[in-house]
CSV table of C-alpha atoms and ligand atoms in Angstrom, one decimal:
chain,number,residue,atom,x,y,z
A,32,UNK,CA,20.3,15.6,32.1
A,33,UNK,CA,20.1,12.4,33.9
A,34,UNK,CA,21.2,9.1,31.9
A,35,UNK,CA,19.9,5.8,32.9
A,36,UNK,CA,21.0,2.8,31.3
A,37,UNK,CA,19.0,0.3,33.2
A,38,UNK,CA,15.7,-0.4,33.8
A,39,UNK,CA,16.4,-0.2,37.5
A,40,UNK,CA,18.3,2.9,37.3
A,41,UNK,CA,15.4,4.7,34.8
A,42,UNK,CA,12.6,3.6,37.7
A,43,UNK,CA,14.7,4.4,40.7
A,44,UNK,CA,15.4,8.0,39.4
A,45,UNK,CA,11.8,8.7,38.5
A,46,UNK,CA,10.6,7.4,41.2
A,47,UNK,CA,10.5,11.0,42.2
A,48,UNK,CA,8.5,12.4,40.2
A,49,UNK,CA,4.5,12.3,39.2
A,50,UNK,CA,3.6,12.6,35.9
A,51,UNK,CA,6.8,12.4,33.4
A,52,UNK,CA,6.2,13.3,29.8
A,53,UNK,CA,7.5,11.2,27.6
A,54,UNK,CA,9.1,11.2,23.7
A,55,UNK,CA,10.8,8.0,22.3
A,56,UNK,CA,13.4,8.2,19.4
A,57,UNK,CA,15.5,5.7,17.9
A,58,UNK,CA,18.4,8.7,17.8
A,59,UNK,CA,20.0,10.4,15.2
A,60,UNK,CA,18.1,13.5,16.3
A,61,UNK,CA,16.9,16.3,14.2
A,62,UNK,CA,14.8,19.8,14.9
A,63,UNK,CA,11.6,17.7,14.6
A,64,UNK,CA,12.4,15.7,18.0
A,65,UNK,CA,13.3,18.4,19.8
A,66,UNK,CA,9.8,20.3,18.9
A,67,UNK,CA,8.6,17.0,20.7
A,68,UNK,CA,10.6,17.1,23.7
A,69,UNK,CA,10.0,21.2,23.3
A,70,UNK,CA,6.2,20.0,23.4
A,71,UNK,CA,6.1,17.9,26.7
A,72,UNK,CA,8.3,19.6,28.4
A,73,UNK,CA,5.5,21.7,29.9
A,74,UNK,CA,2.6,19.0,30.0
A,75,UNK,CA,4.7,16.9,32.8
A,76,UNK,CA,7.0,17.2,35.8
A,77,UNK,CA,9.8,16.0,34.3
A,78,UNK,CA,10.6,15.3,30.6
A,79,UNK,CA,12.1,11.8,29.8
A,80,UNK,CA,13.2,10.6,26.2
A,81,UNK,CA,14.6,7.2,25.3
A,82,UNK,CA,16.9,6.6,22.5
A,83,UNK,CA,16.6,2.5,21.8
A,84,UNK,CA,17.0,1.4,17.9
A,85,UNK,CA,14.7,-1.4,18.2
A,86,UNK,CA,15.6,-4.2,16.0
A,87,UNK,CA,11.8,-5.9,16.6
A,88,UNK,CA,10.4,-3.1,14.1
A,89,UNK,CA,13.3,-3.5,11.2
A,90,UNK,CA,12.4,-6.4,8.7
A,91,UNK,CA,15.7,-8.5,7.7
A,92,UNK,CA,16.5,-6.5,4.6
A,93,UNK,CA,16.5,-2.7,6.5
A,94,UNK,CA,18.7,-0.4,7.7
A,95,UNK,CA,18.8,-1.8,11.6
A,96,UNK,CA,22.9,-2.1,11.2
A,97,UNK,CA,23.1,0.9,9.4
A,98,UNK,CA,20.9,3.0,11.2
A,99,UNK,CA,23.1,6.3,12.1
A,100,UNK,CA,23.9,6.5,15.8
A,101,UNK,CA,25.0,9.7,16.8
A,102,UNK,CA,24.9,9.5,20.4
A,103,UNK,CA,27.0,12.5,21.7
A,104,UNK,CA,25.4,15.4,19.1
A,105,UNK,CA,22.2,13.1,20.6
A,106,UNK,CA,22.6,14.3,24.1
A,107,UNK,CA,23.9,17.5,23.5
A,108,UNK,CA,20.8,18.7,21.6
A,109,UNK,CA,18.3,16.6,24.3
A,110,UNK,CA,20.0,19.3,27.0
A,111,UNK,CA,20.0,21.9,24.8
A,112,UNK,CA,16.4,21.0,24.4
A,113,UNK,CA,15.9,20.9,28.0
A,114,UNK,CA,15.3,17.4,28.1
A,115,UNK,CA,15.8,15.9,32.1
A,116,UNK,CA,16.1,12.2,31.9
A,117,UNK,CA,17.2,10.2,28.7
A,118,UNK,CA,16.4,6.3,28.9
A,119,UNK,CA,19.3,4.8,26.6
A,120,UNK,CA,19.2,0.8,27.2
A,121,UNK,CA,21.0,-1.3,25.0
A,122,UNK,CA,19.4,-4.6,23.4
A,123,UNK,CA,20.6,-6.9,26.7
A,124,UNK,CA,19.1,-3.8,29.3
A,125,UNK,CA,15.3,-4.1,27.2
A,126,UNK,CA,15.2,-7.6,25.8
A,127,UNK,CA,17.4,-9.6,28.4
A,128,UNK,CA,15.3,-12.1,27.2
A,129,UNK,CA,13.9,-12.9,23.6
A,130,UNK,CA,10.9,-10.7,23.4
A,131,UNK,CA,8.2,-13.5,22.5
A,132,UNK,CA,5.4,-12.3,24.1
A,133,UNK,CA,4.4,-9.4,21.6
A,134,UNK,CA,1.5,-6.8,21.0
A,135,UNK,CA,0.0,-7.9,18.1
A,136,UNK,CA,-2.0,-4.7,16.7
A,137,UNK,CA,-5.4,-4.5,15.1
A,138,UNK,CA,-4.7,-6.3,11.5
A,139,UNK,CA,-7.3,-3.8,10.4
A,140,UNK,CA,-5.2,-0.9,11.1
A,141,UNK,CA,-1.8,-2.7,11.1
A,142,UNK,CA,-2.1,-4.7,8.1
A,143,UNK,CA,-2.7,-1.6,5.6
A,144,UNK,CA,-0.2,1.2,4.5
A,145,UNK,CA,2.9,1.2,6.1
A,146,UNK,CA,2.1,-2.3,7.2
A,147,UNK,CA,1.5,-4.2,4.3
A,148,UNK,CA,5.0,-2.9,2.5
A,149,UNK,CA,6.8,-3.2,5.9
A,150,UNK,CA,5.0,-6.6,7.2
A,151,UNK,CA,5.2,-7.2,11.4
A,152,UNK,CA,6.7,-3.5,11.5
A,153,UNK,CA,4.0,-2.2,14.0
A,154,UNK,CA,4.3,-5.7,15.9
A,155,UNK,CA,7.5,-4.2,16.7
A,156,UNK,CA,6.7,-0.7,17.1
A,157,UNK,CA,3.5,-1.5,19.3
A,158,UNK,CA,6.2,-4.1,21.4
A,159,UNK,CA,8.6,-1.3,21.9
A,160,UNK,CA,6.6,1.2,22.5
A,161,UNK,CA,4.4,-1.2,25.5
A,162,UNK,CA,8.0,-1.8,26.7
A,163,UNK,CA,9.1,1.7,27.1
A,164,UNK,CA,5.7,2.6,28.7
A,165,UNK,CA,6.3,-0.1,31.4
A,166,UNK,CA,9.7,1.3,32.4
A,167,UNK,CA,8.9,5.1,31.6
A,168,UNK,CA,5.0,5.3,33.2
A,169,UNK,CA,4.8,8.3,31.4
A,170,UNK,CA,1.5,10.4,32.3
A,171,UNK,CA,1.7,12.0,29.1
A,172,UNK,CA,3.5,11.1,25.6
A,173,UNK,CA,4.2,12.9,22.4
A,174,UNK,CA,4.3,11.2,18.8
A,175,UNK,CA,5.3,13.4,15.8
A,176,UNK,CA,2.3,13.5,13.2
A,177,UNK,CA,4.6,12.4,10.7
A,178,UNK,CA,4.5,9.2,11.6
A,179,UNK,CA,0.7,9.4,11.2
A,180,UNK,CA,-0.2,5.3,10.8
A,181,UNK,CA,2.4,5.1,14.4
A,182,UNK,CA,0.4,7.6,15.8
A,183,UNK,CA,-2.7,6.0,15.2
A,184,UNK,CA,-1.8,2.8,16.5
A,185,UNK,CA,0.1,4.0,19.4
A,186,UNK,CA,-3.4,5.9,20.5
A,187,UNK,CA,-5.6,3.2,19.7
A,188,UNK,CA,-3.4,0.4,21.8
A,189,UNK,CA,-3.6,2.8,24.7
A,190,UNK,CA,-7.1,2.8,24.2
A,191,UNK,CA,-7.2,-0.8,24.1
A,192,UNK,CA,-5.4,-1.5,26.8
A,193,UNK,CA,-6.8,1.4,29.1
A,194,UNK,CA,-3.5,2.6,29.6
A,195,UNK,CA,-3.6,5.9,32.1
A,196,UNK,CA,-1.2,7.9,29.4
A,197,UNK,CA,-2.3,11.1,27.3
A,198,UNK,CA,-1.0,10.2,23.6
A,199,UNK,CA,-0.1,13.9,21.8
A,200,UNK,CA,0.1,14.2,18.2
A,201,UNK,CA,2.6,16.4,17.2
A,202,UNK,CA,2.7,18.6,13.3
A,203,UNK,CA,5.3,17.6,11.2
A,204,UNK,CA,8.5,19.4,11.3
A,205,UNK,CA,9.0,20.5,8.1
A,206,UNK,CA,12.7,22.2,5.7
A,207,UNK,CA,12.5,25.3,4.1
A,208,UNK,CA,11.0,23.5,1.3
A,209,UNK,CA,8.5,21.5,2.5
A,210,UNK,CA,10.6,18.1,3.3
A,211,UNK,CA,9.4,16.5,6.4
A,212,UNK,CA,12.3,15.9,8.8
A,213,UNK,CA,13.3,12.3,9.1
A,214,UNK,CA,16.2,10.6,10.6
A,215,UNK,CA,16.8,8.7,7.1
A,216,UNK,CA,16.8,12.3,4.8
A,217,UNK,CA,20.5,12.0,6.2
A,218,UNK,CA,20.6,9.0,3.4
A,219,UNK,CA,20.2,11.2,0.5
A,220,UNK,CA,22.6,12.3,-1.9
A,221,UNK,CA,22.8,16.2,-2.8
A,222,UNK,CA,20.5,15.8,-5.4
A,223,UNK,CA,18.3,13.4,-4.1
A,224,UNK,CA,17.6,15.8,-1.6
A,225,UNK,CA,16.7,18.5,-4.2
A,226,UNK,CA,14.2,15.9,-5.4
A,227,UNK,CA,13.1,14.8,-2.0
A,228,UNK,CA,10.5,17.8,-1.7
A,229,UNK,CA,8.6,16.1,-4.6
A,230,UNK,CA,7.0,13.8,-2.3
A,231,UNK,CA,5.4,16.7,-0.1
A,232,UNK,CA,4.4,18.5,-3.0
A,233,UNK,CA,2.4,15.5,-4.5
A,234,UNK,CA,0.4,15.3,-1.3
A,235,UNK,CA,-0.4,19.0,-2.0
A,236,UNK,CA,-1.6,18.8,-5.8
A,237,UNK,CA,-3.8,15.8,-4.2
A,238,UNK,CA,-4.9,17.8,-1.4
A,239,UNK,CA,-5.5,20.8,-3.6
A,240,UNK,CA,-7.4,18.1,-5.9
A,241,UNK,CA,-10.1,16.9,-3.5
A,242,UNK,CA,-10.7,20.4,-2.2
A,243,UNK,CA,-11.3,21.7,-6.1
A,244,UNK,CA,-14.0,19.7,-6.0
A,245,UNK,CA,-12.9,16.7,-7.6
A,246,UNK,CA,-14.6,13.4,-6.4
A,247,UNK,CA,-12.6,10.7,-8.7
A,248,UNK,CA,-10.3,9.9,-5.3
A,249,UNK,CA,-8.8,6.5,-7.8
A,250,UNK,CA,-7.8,8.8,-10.6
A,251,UNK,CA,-6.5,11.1,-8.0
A,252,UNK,CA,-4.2,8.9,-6.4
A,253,UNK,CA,-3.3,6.8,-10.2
A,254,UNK,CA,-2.1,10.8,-11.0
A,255,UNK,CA,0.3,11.2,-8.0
A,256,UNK,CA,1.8,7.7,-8.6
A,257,UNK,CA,2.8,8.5,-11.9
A,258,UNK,CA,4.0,11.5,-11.2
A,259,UNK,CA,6.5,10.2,-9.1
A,260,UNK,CA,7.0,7.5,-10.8
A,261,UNK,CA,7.7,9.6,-14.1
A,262,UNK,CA,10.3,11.7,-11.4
A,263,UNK,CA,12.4,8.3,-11.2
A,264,UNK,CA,11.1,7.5,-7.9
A,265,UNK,CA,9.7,4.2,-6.8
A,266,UNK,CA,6.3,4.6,-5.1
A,267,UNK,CA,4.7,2.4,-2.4
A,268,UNK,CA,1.3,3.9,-2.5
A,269,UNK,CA,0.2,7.6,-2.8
A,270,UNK,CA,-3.6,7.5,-1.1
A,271,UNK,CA,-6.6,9.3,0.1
A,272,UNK,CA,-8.0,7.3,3.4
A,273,UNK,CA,-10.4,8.3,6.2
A,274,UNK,CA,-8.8,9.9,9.1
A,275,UNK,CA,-10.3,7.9,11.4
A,276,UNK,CA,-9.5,4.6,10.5
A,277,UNK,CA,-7.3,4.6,7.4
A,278,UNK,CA,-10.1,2.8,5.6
A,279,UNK,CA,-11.5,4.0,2.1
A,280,UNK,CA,-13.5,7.5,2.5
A,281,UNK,CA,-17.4,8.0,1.5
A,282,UNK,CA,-18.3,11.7,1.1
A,283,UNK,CA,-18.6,13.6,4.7
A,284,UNK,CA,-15.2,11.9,5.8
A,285,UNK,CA,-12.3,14.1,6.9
A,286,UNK,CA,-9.4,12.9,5.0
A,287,UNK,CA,-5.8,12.4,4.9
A,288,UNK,CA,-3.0,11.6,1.8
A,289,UNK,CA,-0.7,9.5,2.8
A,290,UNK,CA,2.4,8.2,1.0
A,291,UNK,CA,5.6,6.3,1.0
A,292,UNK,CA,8.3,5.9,-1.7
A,293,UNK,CA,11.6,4.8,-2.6
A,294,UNK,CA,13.9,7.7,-4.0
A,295,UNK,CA,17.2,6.1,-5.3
A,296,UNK,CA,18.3,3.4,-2.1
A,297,UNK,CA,16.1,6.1,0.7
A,298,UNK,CA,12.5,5.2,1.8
A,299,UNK,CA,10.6,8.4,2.7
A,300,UNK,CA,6.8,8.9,3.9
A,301,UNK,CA,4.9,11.8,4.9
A,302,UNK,CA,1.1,12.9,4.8
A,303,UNK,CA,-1.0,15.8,4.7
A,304,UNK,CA,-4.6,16.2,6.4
A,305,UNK,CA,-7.6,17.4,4.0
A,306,UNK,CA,-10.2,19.4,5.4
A,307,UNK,CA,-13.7,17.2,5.0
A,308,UNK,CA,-15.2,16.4,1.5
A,309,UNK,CA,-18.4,18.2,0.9
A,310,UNK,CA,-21.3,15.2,0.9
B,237,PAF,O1,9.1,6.7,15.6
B,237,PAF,C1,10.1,6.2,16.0
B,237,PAF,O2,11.1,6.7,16.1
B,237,PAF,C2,10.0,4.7,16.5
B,237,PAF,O3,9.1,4.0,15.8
B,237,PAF,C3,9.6,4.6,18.0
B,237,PAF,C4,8.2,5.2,18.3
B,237,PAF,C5,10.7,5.3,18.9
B,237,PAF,C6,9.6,3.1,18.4
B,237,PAF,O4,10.8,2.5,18.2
């Protein structure tokens, strides 16, 4: 596996190639990235992934200094994956500069969810991830599912932007029990991780809600919330939205349940698709 550090030394190495396929990661790797870099390993001619902790999408209060960085078990499991090229830039090799010219993402998608409790997050996520296109010129680029607001927003600034790259969406990589894999379940205490699968399984009783028929999506959601909330954990939102758009479903609408909550000092999210509510 090839390491470049520098823009210059990322370009000049792919230079070679045609159509790289691409995963970013902020690190601390689990089983779930390397199902991504598993994933576009065949959909390119080479496989590139870039591990960059980028401070633009951590608000002042977050875990940006704490975040885990565990670079060597990092590139071990990126070869063992079969990953080629790893992009690893510090802050001075991508911002040299202060990053002030930013993508500033649809407020109607960006301002909801994820964004309201975590405001300017996908400012820096959208800024990042423009960045990392630029130096990458992926062909092809694959986004874990889990992420599912990311995803969206990833797919629809390509869109925008008519940028010539294939945006993947990737299922969640899931535990035994149902726990989506995330980089900050490393946060949890033994028995917070016990708990943890409570989160998952909400998203199921809502899931298994709508398709029982049951149309009250409010009461739906007001049940999840204080179920968790009951558990001891500290809910952002537990809702039902439109796939499409994240907006507010009518009847007809495929749907997805999407939540975020605090469990002792640990944020989690993770989502579940619905098939589409009878009309
Ligand atoms: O999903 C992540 O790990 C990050 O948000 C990403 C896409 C690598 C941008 O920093």
């Amino acid at each position: 596996m090839y390491i470049a550090h520098t823009v210059a030394e990322l370009r000049a190495h792919l230079a070679a190639f045609k159509r790289p396929a691409f995963v970013p990661t902020m690190g601390n790797l689990h089983d779930g990235h390397l199902a991504l870099i598993r994933q576009a390993k065949p959909l390119g001619d080479v496989t590139v992934a870039s591990i960059f902790v980028n401070r633009l999408q951590f608000l002042p209060h977050e875990d940006f200094d704490t975040y885990p960085r565990t670079w060597d078990s990092d590139c071990e499991k990126l070869r063992a994956a079969g990953c080629d090229v790893l992009f690893a830039p510090d802050e001075k090799a991508l911002y040299p500069e202060p990053q002030t010219c930013k993508v500033h993402p649809d407020p109607a998608l960006a301002d909801i969810l994820e964004g309201h409790f975590r405001p300017g997050f996908f400012i820096g996520v959208c800024t990042v991830v423009m960045k990392l296109f630029q130096c990458v010129q992926p062909r092809v680029a694959v986004f874990g599912k889990k992420d599912y607001q990311q995803l969206m927003m990833i797919r629809h600034m390509v869109r925008q932007f008519a940028m010539p790259i294939e945006i993947i969406g990737s299922e969640t990589f899931r535990a035994d029990d149902g726990l989506a894999l995330s980089s900050r379940n490393g946060y949890l205490s033994k028995t917070e991780r016990a708990e943890a699968v409570q989160l998952s399984k909400a998203l199921k009783v809502m899931a298994e809600a709508v398709q029982a028929g049951e149309r009250d999506l409010a009461a739906i959601e007001a049940r999840a919330m204080q179920t968790l909330t009951e558990r001891g954990w500290q809910p952002d939102y537990l809702v039902l939205r439109r796939r499409a758009d994240l907006q507010a479903p009518v009847p007809g609408d495929s749907l997805v349940a999407l939540a975020a909550a605090r469990l002792g000092g640990t944020r989690l999210i993770d989502n579940l698709e619905i098939e589409a509510l009878a009309s």
